[in-house]
Short mmCIF file of C-alpha atoms and ligand atoms in Angstrom, two decimals:
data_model
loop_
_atom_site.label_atom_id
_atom_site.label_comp_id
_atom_site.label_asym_id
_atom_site.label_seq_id
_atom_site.Cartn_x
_atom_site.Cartn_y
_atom_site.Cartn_z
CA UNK A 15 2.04 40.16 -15.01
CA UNK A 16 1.72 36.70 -12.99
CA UNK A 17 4.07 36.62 -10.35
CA UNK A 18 7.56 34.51 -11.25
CA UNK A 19 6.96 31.13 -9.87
CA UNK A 20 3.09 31.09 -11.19
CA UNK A 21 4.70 31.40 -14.61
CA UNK A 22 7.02 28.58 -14.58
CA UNK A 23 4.12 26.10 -12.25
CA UNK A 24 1.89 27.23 -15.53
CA UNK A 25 4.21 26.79 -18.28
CA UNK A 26 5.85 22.89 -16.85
CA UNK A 27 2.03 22.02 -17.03
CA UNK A 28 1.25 23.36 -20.26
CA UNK A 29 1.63 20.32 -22.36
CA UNK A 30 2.35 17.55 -19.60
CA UNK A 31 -1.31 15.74 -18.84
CA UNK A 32 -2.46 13.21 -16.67
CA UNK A 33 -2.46 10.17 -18.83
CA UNK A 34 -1.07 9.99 -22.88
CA UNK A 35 -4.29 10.08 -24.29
CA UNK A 36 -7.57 13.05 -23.67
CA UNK A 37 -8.70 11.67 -20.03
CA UNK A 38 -11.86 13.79 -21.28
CA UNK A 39 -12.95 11.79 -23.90
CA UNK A 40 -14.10 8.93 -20.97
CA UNK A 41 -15.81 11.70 -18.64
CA UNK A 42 -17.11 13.71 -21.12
CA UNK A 43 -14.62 16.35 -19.28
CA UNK A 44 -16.74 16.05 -16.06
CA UNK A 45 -14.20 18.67 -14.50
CA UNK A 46 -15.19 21.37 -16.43
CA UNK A 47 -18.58 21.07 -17.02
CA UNK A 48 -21.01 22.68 -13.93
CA UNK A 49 -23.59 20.85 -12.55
CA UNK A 50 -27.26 22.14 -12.69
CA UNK A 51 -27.92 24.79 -10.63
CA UNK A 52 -24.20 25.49 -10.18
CA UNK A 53 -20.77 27.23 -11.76
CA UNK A 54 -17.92 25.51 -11.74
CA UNK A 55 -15.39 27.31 -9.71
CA UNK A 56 -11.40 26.90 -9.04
CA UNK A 57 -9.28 28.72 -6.69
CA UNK A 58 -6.83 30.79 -8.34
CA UNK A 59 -3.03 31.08 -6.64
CA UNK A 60 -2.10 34.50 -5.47
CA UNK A 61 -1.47 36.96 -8.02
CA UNK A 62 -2.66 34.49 -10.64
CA UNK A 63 -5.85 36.80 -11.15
CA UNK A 64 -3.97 39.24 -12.74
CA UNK A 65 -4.10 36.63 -16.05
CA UNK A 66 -7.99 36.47 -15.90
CA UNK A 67 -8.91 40.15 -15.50
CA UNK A 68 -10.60 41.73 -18.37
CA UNK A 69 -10.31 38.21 -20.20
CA UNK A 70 -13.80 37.32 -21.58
CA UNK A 71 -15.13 34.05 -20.44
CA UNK A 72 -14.51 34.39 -16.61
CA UNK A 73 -15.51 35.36 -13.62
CA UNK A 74 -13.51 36.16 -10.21
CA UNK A 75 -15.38 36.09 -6.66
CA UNK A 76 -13.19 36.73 -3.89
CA UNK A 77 -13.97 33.82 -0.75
CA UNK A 78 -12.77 33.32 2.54
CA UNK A 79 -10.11 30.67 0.95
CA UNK A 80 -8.73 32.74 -1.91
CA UNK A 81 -9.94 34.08 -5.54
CA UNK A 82 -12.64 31.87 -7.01
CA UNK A 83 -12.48 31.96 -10.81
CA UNK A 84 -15.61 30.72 -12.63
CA UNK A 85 -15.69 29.97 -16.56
CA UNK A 86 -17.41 28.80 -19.36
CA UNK A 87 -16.46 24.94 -19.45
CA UNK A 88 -14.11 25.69 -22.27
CA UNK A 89 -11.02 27.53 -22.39
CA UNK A 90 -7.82 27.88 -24.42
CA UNK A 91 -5.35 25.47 -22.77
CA UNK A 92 -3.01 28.69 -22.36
CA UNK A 93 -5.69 30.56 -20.27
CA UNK A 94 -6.32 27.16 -17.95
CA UNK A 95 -5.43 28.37 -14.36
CA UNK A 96 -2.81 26.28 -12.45
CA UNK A 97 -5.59 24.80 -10.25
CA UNK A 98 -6.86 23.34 -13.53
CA UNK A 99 -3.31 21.91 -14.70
CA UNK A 100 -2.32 20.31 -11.63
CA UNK A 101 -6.10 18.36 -11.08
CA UNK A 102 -6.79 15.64 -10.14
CA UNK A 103 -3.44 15.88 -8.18
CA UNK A 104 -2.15 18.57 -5.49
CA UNK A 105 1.41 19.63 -4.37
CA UNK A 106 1.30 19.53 -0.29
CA UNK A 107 3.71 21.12 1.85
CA UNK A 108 4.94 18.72 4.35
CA UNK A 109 7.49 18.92 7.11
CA UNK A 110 9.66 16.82 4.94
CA UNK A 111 9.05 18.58 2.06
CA UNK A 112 6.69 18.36 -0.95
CA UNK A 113 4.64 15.47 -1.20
CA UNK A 114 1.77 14.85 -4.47
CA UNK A 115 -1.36 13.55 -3.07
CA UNK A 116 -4.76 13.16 -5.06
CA UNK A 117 -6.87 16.19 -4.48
CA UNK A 118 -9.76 14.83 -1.86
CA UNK A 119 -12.55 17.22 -3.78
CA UNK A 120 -11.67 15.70 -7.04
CA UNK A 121 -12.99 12.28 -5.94
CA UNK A 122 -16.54 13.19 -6.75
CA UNK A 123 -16.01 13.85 -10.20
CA UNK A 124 -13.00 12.57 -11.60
CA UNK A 125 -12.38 9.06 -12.31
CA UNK A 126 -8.72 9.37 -12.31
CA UNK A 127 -8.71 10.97 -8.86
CA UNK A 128 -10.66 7.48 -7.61
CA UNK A 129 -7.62 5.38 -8.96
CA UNK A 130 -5.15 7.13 -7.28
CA UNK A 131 -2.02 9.24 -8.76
CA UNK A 132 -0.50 5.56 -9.54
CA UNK A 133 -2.78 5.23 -12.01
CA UNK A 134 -1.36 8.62 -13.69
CA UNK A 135 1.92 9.08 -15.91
CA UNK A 136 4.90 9.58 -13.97
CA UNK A 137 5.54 12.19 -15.84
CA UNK A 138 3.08 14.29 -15.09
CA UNK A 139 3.23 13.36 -11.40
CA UNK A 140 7.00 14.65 -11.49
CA UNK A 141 5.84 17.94 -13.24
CA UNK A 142 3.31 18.53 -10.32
CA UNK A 143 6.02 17.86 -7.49
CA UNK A 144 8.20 20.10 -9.52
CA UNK A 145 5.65 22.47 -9.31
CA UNK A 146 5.44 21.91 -6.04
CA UNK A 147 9.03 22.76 -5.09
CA UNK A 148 9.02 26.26 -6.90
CA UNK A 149 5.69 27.85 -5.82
CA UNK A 150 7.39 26.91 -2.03
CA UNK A 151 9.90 28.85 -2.64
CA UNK A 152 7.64 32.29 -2.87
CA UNK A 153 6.32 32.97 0.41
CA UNK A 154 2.91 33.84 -1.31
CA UNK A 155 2.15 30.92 -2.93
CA UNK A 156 3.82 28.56 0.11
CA UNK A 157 1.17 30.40 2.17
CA UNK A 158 -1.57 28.95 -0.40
CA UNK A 159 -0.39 25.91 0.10
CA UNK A 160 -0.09 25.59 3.42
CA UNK A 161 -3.83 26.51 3.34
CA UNK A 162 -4.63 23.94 0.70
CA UNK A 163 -2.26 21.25 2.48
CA UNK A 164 -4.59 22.13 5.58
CA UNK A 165 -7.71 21.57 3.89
CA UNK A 166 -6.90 18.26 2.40
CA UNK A 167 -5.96 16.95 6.14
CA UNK A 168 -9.36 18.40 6.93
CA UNK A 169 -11.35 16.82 4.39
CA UNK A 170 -9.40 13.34 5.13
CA UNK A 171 -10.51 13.75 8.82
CA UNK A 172 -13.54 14.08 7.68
CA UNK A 173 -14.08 11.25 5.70
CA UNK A 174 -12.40 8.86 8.35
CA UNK A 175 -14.80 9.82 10.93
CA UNK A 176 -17.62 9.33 8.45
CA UNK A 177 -16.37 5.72 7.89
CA UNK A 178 -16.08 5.41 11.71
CA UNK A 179 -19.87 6.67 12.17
CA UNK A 180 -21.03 4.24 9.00
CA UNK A 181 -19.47 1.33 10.57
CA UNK A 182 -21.10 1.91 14.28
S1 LIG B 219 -12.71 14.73 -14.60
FE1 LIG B 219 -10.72 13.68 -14.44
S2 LIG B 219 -10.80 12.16 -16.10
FE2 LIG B 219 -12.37 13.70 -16.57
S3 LIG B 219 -11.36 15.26 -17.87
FE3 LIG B 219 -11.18 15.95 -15.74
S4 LIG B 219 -9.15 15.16 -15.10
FE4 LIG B 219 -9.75 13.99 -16.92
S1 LIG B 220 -10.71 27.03 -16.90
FE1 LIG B 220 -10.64 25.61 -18.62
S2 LIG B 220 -9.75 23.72 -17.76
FE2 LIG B 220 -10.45 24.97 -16.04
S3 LIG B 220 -12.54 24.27 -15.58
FE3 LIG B 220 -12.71 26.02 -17.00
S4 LIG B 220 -12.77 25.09 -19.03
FE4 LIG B 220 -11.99 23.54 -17.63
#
């Protein structure tokens, strides 16, 4: 059994999606689709492998950062892990509470993480602060994203000192 508050995150994303109409159909659904010579990969929330094991389809490698849960490309939207509901956007825990912020890593692929969650239904930005709120109250999954909310600040270090360096 998923643990409580993975359950409700999962089921307040099961029908809510970033815009009214299939974002895919634009990207060719560039998110779930590996590039060559790679599998595409998405970190499950703690406990959430429990869902995934013995499921046909998928693949679990353990990392340094948390279960990494490989697939197909295509999936039942039931099965889609949480990781895959709440992209392009991420719930971050901040001092004053959860804030939504684009994921950084979805930039790459995702035109709708390049416009920014403005350019995204309210609705579904709600749902993912929502989300937010009730995987912080399970010290588990506030852990995980404490560790994501870390990452993100990493990655936008990162890219500021890259624009520093490209403008010297
Ligand atoms: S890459 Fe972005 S725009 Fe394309 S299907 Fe995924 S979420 Fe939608
Ligand atoms: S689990 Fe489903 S939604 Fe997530 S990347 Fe794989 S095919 Fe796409």
């Amino acid at each position: 059994m998923l643990p409580e508050s993975v359950t409700k995150a999962r089921e307040i994303l099961q029908d809510v999606t970033p815009l009214r109409t299939d974002c895919g159909l634009t990207c060719g659904g560039a998110c779930c689709q590996s590039l060559p010579g790679e599998t595409t990969g998405m970190l499950l929330f703690p406990g959430e492998e429990r869902w995934y094991e013995g499921r046909s389809g998928y693949a679990m490698t353990p990392t340094d950062h948390g279960m990494l849960l490989t697939c197909s490309g295509h999936c039942d939207r039931a099965d889609r892990p949480l990781s895959c509901r709440l992209f392009p956007l991420l719930p971050l825990l901040r001092e004053d509470g959860i804030k939504v912020a684009t994921d950084l890593r979805a930039r790459t692929v995702c035109l709708l993480a390049k416009q920014g969650k403005d350019a995204l239904l309210p609705e579904f930005v709600a749902a993912v602060r929502e989300v937010g709120r009730i995987l912080a109250e399970d010290d588990d999954q506030r852990a995980f994203l404490a560790q994501l909310t870390r990452t993100q600040d990493e990655l936008k270090a990162l890219r500021r000192q890259f624009r520093r360096d490209a403008h010297v």
